PDB file of C-alpha atoms in Angstrom:
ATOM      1  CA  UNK K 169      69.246 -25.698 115.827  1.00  0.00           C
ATOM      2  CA  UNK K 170      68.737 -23.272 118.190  1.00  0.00           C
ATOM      3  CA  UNK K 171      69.153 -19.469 117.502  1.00  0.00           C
ATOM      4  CA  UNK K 172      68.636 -17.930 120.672  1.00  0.00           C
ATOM      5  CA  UNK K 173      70.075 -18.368 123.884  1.00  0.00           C
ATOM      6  CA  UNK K 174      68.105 -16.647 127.012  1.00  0.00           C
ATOM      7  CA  UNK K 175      69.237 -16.224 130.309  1.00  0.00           C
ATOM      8  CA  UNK K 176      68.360 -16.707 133.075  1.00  0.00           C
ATOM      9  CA  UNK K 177      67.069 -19.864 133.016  1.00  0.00           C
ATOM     10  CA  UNK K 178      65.091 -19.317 135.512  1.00  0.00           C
ATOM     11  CA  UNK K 179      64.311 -16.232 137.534  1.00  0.00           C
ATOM     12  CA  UNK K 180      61.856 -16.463 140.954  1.00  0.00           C
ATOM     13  CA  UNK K 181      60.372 -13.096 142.478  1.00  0.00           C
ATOM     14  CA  UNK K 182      57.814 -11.512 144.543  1.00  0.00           C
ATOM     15  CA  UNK K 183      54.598 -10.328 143.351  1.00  0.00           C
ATOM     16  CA  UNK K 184      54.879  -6.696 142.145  1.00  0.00           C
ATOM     17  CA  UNK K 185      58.253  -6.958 141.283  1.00  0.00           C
ATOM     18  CA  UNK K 186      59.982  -6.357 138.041  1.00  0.00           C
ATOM     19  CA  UNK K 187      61.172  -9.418 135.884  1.00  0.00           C
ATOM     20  CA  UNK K 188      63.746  -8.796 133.039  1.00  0.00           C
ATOM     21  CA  UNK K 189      64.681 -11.604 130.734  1.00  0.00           C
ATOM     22  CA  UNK K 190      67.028 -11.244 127.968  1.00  0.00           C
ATOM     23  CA  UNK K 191      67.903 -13.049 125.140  1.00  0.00           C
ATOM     24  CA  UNK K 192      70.866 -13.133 122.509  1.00  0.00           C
ATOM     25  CA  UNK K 193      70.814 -14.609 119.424  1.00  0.00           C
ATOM     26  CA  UNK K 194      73.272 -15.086 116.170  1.00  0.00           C
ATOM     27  CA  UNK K 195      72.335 -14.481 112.774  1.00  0.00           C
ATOM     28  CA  UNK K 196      70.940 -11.370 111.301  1.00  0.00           C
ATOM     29  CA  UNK K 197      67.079 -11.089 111.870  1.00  0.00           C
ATOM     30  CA  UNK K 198      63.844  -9.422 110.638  1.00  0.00           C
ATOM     31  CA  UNK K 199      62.005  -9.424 113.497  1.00  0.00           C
ATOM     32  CA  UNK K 200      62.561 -11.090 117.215  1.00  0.00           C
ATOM     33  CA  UNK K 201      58.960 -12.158 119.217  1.00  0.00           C
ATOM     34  CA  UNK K 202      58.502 -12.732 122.644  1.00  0.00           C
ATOM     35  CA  UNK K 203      56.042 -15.408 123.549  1.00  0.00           C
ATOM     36  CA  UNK K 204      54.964 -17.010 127.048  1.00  0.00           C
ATOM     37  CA  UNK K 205      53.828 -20.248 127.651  1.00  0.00           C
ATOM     38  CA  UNK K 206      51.960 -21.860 130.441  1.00  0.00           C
ATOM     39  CA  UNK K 207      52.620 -25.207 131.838  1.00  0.00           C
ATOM     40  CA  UNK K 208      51.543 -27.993 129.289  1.00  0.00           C
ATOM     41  CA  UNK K 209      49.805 -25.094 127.219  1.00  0.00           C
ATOM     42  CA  UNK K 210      50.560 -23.848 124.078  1.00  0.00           C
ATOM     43  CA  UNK K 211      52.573 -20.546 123.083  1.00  0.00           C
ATOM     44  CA  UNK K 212      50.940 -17.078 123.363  1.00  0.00           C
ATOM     45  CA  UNK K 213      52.592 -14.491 121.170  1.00  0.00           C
ATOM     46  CA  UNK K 214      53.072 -11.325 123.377  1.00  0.00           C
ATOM     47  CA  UNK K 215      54.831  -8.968 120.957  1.00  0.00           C
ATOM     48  CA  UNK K 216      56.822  -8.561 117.853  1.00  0.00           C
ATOM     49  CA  UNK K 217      60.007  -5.839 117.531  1.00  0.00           C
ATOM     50  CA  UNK K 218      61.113  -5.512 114.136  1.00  0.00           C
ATOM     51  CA  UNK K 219      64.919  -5.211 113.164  1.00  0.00           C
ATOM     52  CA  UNK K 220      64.861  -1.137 112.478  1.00  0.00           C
ATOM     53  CA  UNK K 221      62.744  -0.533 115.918  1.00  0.00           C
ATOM     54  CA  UNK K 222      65.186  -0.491 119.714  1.00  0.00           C
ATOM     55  CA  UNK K 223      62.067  -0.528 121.544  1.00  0.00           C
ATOM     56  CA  UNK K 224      58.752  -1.598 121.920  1.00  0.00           C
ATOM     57  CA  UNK K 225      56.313  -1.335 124.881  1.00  0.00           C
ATOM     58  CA  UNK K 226      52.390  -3.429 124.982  1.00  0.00           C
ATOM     59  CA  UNK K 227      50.796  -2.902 128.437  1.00  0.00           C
ATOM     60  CA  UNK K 228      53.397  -4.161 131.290  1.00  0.00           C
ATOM     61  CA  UNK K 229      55.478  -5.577 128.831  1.00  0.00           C
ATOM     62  CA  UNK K 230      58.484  -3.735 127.304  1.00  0.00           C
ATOM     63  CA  UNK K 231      61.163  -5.142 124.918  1.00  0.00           C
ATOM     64  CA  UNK K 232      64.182  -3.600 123.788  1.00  0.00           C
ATOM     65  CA  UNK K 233      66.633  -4.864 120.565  1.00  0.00           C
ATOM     66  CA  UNK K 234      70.118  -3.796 120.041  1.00  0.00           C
ATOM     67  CA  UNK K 235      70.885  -5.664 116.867  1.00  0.00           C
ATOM     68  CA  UNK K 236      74.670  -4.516 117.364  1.00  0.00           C
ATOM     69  CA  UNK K 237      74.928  -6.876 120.365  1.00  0.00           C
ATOM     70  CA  UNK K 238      72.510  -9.260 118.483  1.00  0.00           C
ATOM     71  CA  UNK K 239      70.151  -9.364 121.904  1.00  0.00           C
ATOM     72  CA  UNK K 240      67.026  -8.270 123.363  1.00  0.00           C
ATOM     73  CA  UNK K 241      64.891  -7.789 126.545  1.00  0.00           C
ATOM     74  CA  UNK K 242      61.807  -8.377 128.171  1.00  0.00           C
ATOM     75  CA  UNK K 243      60.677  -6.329 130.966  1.00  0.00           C
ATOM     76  CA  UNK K 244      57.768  -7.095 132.570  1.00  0.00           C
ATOM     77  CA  UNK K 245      56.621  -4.473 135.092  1.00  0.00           C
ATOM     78  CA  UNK K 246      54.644  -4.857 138.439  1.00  0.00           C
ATOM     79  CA  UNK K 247      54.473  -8.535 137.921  1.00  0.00           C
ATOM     80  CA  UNK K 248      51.539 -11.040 139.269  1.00  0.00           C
ATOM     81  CA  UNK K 249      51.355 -14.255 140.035  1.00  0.00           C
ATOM     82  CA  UNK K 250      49.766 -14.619 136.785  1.00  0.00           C
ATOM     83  CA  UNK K 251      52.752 -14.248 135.404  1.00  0.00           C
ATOM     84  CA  UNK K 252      54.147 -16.987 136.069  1.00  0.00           C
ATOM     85  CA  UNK K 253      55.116 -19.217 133.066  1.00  0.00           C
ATOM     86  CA  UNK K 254      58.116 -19.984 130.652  1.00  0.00           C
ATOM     87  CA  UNK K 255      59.006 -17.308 128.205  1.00  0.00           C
ATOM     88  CA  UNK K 256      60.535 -17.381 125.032  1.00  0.00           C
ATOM     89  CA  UNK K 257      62.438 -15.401 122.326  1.00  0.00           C
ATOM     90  CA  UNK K 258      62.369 -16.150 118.936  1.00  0.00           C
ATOM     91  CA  UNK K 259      64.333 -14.853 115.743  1.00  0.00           C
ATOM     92  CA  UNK K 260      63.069 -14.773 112.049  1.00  0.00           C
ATOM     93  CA  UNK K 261      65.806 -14.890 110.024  1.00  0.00           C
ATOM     94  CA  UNK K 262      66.546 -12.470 107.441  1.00  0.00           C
ATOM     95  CA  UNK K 263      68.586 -14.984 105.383  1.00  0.00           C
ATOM     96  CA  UNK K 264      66.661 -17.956 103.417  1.00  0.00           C
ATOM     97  CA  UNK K 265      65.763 -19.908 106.430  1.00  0.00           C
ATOM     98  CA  UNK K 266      62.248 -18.753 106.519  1.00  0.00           C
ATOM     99  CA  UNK K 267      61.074 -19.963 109.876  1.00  0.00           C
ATOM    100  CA  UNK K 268      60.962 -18.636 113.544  1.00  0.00           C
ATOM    101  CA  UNK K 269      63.331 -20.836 116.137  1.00  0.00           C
ATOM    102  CA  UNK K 270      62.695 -20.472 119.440  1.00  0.00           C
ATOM    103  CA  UNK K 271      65.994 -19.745 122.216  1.00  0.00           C
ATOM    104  CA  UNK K 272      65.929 -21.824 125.187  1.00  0.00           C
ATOM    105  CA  UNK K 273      63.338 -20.217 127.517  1.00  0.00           C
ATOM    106  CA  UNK K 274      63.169 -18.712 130.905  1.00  0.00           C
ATOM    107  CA  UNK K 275      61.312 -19.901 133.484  1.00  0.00           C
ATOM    108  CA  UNK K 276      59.472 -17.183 135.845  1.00  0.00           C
ATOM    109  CA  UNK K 277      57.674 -17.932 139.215  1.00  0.00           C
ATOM    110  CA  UNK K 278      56.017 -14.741 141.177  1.00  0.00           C
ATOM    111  CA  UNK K 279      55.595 -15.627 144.006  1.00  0.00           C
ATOM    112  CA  UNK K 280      52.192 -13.880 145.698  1.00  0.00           C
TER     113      UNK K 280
ATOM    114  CA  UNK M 300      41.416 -20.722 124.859  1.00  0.00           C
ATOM    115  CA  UNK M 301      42.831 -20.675 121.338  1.00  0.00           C
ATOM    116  CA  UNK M 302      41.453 -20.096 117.837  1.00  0.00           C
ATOM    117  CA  UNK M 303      44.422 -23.035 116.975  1.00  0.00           C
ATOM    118  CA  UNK M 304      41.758 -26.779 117.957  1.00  0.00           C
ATOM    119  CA  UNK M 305      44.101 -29.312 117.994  1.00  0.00           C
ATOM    120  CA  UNK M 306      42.565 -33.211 119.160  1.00  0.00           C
ATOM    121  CA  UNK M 307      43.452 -35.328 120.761  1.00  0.00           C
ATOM    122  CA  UNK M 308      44.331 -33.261 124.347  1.00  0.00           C
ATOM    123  CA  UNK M 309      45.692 -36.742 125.138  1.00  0.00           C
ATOM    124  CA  UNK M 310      47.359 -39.974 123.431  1.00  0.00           C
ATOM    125  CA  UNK M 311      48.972 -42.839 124.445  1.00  0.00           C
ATOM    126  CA  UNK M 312      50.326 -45.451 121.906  1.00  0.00           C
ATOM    127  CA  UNK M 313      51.920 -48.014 121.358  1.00  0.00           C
ATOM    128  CA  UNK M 314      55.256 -48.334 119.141  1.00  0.00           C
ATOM    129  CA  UNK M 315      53.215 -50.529 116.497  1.00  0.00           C
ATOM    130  CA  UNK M 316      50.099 -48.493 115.974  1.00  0.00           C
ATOM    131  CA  UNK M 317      49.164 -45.775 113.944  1.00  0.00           C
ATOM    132  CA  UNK M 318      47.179 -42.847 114.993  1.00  0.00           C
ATOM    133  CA  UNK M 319      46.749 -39.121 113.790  1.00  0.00           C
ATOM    134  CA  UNK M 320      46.849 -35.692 115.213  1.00  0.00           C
ATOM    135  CA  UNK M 321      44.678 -33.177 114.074  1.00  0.00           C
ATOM    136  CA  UNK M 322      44.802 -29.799 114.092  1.00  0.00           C
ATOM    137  CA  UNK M 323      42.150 -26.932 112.763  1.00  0.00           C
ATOM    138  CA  UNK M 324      42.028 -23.113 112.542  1.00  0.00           C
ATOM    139  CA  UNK M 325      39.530 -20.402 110.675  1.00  0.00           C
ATOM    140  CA  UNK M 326      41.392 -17.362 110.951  1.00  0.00           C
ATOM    141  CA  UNK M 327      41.996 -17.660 107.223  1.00  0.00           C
ATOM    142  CA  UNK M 328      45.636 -18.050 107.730  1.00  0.00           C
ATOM    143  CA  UNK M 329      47.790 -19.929 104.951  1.00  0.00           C
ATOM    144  CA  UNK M 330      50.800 -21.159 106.700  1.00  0.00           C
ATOM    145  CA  UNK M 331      50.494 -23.789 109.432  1.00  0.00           C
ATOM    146  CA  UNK M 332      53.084 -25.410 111.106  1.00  0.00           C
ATOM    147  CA  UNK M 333      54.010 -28.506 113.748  1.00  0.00           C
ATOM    148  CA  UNK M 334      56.290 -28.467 116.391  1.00  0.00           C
ATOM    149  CA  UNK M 335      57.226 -30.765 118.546  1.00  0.00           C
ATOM    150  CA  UNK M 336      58.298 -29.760 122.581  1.00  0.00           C
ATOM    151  CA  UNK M 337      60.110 -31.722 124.842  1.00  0.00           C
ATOM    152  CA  UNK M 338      59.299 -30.829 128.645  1.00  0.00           C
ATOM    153  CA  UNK M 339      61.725 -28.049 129.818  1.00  0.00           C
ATOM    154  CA  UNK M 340      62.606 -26.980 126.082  1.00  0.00           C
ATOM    155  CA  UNK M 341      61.552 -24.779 123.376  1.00  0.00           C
ATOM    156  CA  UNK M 342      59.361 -26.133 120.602  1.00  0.00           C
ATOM    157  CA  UNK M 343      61.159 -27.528 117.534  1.00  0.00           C
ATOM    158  CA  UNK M 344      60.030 -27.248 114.578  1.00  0.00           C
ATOM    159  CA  UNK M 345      59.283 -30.404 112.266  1.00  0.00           C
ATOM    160  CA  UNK M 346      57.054 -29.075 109.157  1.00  0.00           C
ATOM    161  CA  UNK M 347      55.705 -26.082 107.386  1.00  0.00           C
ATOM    162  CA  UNK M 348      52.774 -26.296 104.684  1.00  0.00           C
ATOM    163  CA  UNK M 349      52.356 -22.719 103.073  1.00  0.00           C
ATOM    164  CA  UNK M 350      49.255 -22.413 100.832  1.00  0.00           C
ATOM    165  CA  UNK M 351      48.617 -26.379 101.723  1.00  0.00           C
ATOM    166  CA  UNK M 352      51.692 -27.720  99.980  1.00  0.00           C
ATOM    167  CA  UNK M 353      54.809 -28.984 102.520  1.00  0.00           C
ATOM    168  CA  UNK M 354      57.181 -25.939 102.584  1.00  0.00           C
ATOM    169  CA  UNK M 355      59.700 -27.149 105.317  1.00  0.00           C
ATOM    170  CA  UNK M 356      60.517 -30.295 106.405  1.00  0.00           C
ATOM    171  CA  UNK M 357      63.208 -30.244 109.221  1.00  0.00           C
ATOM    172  CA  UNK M 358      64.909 -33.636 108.254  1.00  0.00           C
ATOM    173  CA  UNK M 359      62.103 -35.174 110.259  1.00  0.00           C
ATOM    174  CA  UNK M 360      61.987 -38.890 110.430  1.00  0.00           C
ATOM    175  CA  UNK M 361      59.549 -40.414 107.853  1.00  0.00           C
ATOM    176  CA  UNK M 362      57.595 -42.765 110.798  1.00  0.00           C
ATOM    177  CA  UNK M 363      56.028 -38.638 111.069  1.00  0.00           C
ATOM    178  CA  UNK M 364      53.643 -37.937 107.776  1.00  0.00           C
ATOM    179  CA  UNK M 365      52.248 -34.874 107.494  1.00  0.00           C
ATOM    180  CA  UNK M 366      49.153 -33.861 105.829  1.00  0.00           C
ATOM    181  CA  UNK M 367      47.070 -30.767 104.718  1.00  0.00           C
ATOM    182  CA  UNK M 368      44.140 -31.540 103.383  1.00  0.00           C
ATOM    183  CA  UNK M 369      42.746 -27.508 102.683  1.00  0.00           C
ATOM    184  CA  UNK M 370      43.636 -24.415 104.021  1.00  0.00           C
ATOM    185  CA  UNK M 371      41.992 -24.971 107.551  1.00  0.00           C
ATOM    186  CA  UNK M 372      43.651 -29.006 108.327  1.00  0.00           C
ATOM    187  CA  UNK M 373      46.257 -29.788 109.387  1.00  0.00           C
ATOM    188  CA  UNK M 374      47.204 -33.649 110.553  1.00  0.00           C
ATOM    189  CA  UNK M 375      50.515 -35.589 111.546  1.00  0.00           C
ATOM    190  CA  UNK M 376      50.287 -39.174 110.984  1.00  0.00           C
ATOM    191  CA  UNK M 377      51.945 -41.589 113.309  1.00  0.00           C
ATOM    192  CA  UNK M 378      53.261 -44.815 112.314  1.00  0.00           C
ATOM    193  CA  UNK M 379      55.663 -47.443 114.386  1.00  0.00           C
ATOM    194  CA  UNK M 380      56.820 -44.664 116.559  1.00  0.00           C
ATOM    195  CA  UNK M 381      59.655 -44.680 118.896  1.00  0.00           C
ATOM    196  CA  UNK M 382      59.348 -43.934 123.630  1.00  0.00           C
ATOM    197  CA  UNK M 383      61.542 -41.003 122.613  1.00  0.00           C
ATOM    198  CA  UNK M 384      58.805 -39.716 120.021  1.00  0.00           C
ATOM    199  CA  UNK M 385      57.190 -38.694 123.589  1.00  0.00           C
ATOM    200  CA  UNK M 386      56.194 -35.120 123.879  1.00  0.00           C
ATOM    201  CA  UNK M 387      54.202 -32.254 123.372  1.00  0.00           C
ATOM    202  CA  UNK M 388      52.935 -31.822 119.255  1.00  0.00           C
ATOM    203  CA  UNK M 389      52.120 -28.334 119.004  1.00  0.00           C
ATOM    204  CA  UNK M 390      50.082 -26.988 116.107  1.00  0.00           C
ATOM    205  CA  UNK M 391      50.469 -23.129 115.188  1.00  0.00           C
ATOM    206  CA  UNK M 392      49.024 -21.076 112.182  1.00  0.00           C
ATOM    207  CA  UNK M 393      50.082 -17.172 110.924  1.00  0.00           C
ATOM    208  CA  UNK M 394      49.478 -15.093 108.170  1.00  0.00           C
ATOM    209  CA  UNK M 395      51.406 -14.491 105.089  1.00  0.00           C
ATOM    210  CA  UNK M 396      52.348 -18.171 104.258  1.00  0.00           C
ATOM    211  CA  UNK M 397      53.609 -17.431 100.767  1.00  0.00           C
ATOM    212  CA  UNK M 398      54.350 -19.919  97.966  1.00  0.00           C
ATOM    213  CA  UNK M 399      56.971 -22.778  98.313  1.00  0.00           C
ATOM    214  CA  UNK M 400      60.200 -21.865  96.717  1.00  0.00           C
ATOM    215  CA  UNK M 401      62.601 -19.244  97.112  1.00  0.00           C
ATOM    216  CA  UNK M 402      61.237 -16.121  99.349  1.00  0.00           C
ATOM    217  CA  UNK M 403      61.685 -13.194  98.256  1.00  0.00           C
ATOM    218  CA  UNK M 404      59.835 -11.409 101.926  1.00  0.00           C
ATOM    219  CA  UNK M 405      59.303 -13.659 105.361  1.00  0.00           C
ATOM    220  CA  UNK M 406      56.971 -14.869 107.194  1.00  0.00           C
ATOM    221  CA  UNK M 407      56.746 -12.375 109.617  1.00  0.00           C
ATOM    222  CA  UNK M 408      53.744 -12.453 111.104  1.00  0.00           C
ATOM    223  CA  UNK M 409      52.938 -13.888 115.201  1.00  0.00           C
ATOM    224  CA  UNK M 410      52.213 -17.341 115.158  1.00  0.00           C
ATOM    225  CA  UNK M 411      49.261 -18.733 116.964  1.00  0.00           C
ATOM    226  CA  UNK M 412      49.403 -21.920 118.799  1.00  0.00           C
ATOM    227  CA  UNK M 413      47.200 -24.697 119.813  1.00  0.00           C
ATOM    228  CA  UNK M 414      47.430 -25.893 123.365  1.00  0.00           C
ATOM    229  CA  UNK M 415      48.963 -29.020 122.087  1.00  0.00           C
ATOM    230  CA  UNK M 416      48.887 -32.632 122.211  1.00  0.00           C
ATOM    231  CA  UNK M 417      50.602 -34.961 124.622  1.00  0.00           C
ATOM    232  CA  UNK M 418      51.886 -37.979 123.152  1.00  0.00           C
ATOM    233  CA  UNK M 419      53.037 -40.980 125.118  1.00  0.00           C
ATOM    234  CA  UNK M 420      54.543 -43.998 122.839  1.00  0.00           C
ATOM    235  CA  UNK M 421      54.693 -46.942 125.215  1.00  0.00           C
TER     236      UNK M 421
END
């Protein structure tokens, strides 16, 4: 089943733009990754925000987690046509299901 | 390119054969996992192995038999398949797999993918 819902579905802008995705999920977590994935490639992991941190920054990319609203964010800043792919949440459950599920994915085009 | 190898890039079969996916990593991790991915969804999982035995097996039809030989295999045997078996069979690996039974701590470590193998059962 799926744990995390992200929205938009899809999101098209021009290069050098910023790109915020967000994602809400519903059970209590340990941790919430971001990964991307490039057509008919596999998943990269791009960064991990545990359940005590609210934010979390790796190069361009910053994420934020309110656990009170059970959601999160992915910034990506001064974006490149590189860029584009499908991104992903996903939630680790704290409870006894002991594996990651993945929310529904948004799919970014930057356009050059 | 990925430190996940998973072979065939490619297969196409047909609903009576039977034919294997492979899948290798040597980053000394001791959980490894398949998903499966329709196109336009998120991955799914179908099994976990955690120190080589089967840890997690999402109610996943039996015509799908996993296997983990050692710590560094991992294969999904096909058998009489269904045309809505059709996707992508993604391999992934992380750290931490700990022992089968009741966990007392997560897995909480970044999985790492293979780039996958398309399957198309004719």
């Amino acid at each position: 089943s799926q744990q995390g819902e992200e929205d938009p579905q899809a999101l098209s802008i021009q290069e050098g733009e910023n790109a915020t995705m967000n994602c809400s999920y519903k059970t209590s977590i340990n941790n919430l990754q971001w990964y991307r994935q490039n057509s008919g490639r596999g998943l990269v992991h791009l960064i991990l925000i545990r359940s005590n941190e609210r934010e979390k920054h790796s190069g361009r990319l910053r994420v934020t987690l309110d656990t009170s609203k059970k959601s999160s964010s992915l910034l990506i800043t001064a974006s490149r046509a590189a860029d584009t792919a499908s991104y992903f949440c996903a939630t680790f459950s704290s409870g006894s299901a002991r594996q990651l599920t993945f929310g529904s994915g948004t799919q970014l085009t930057v356009l050059p | 390119d990925t430190e996940v190898t998973q072979t065939p890039k490619h297969l196409v079969m047909g609903m009576t054969n039977k034919k294997s996916l492979k899948c290798e990593q040597h980053m000394g991790h001791r959980a490894m996992y398949w998903y499966k991915q329709k196109a336009k969804k998120p991955p799914e999982l179908m099994f976990v192995y955690s120190y080589e035995k089967l840890s997690i097996n999402e109610s996943v039809p039996s015509r799908f038999s996993p296997e983990c030989p050692n710590s560094s295999l991992l294969n999904l045997h096909l058998h009489a398949l269904q045309p809505e078996d059709s996707a992508l069979y993604l391999c992934a690996s992380s750290q931490g797999g700990r022992l089968p039974g009741p966990i007392k701590g997560p897995y909480n470590s970044p999985l790492h993918f293979g780039n996958g193998t398309r399957l198309t059962v004719t």
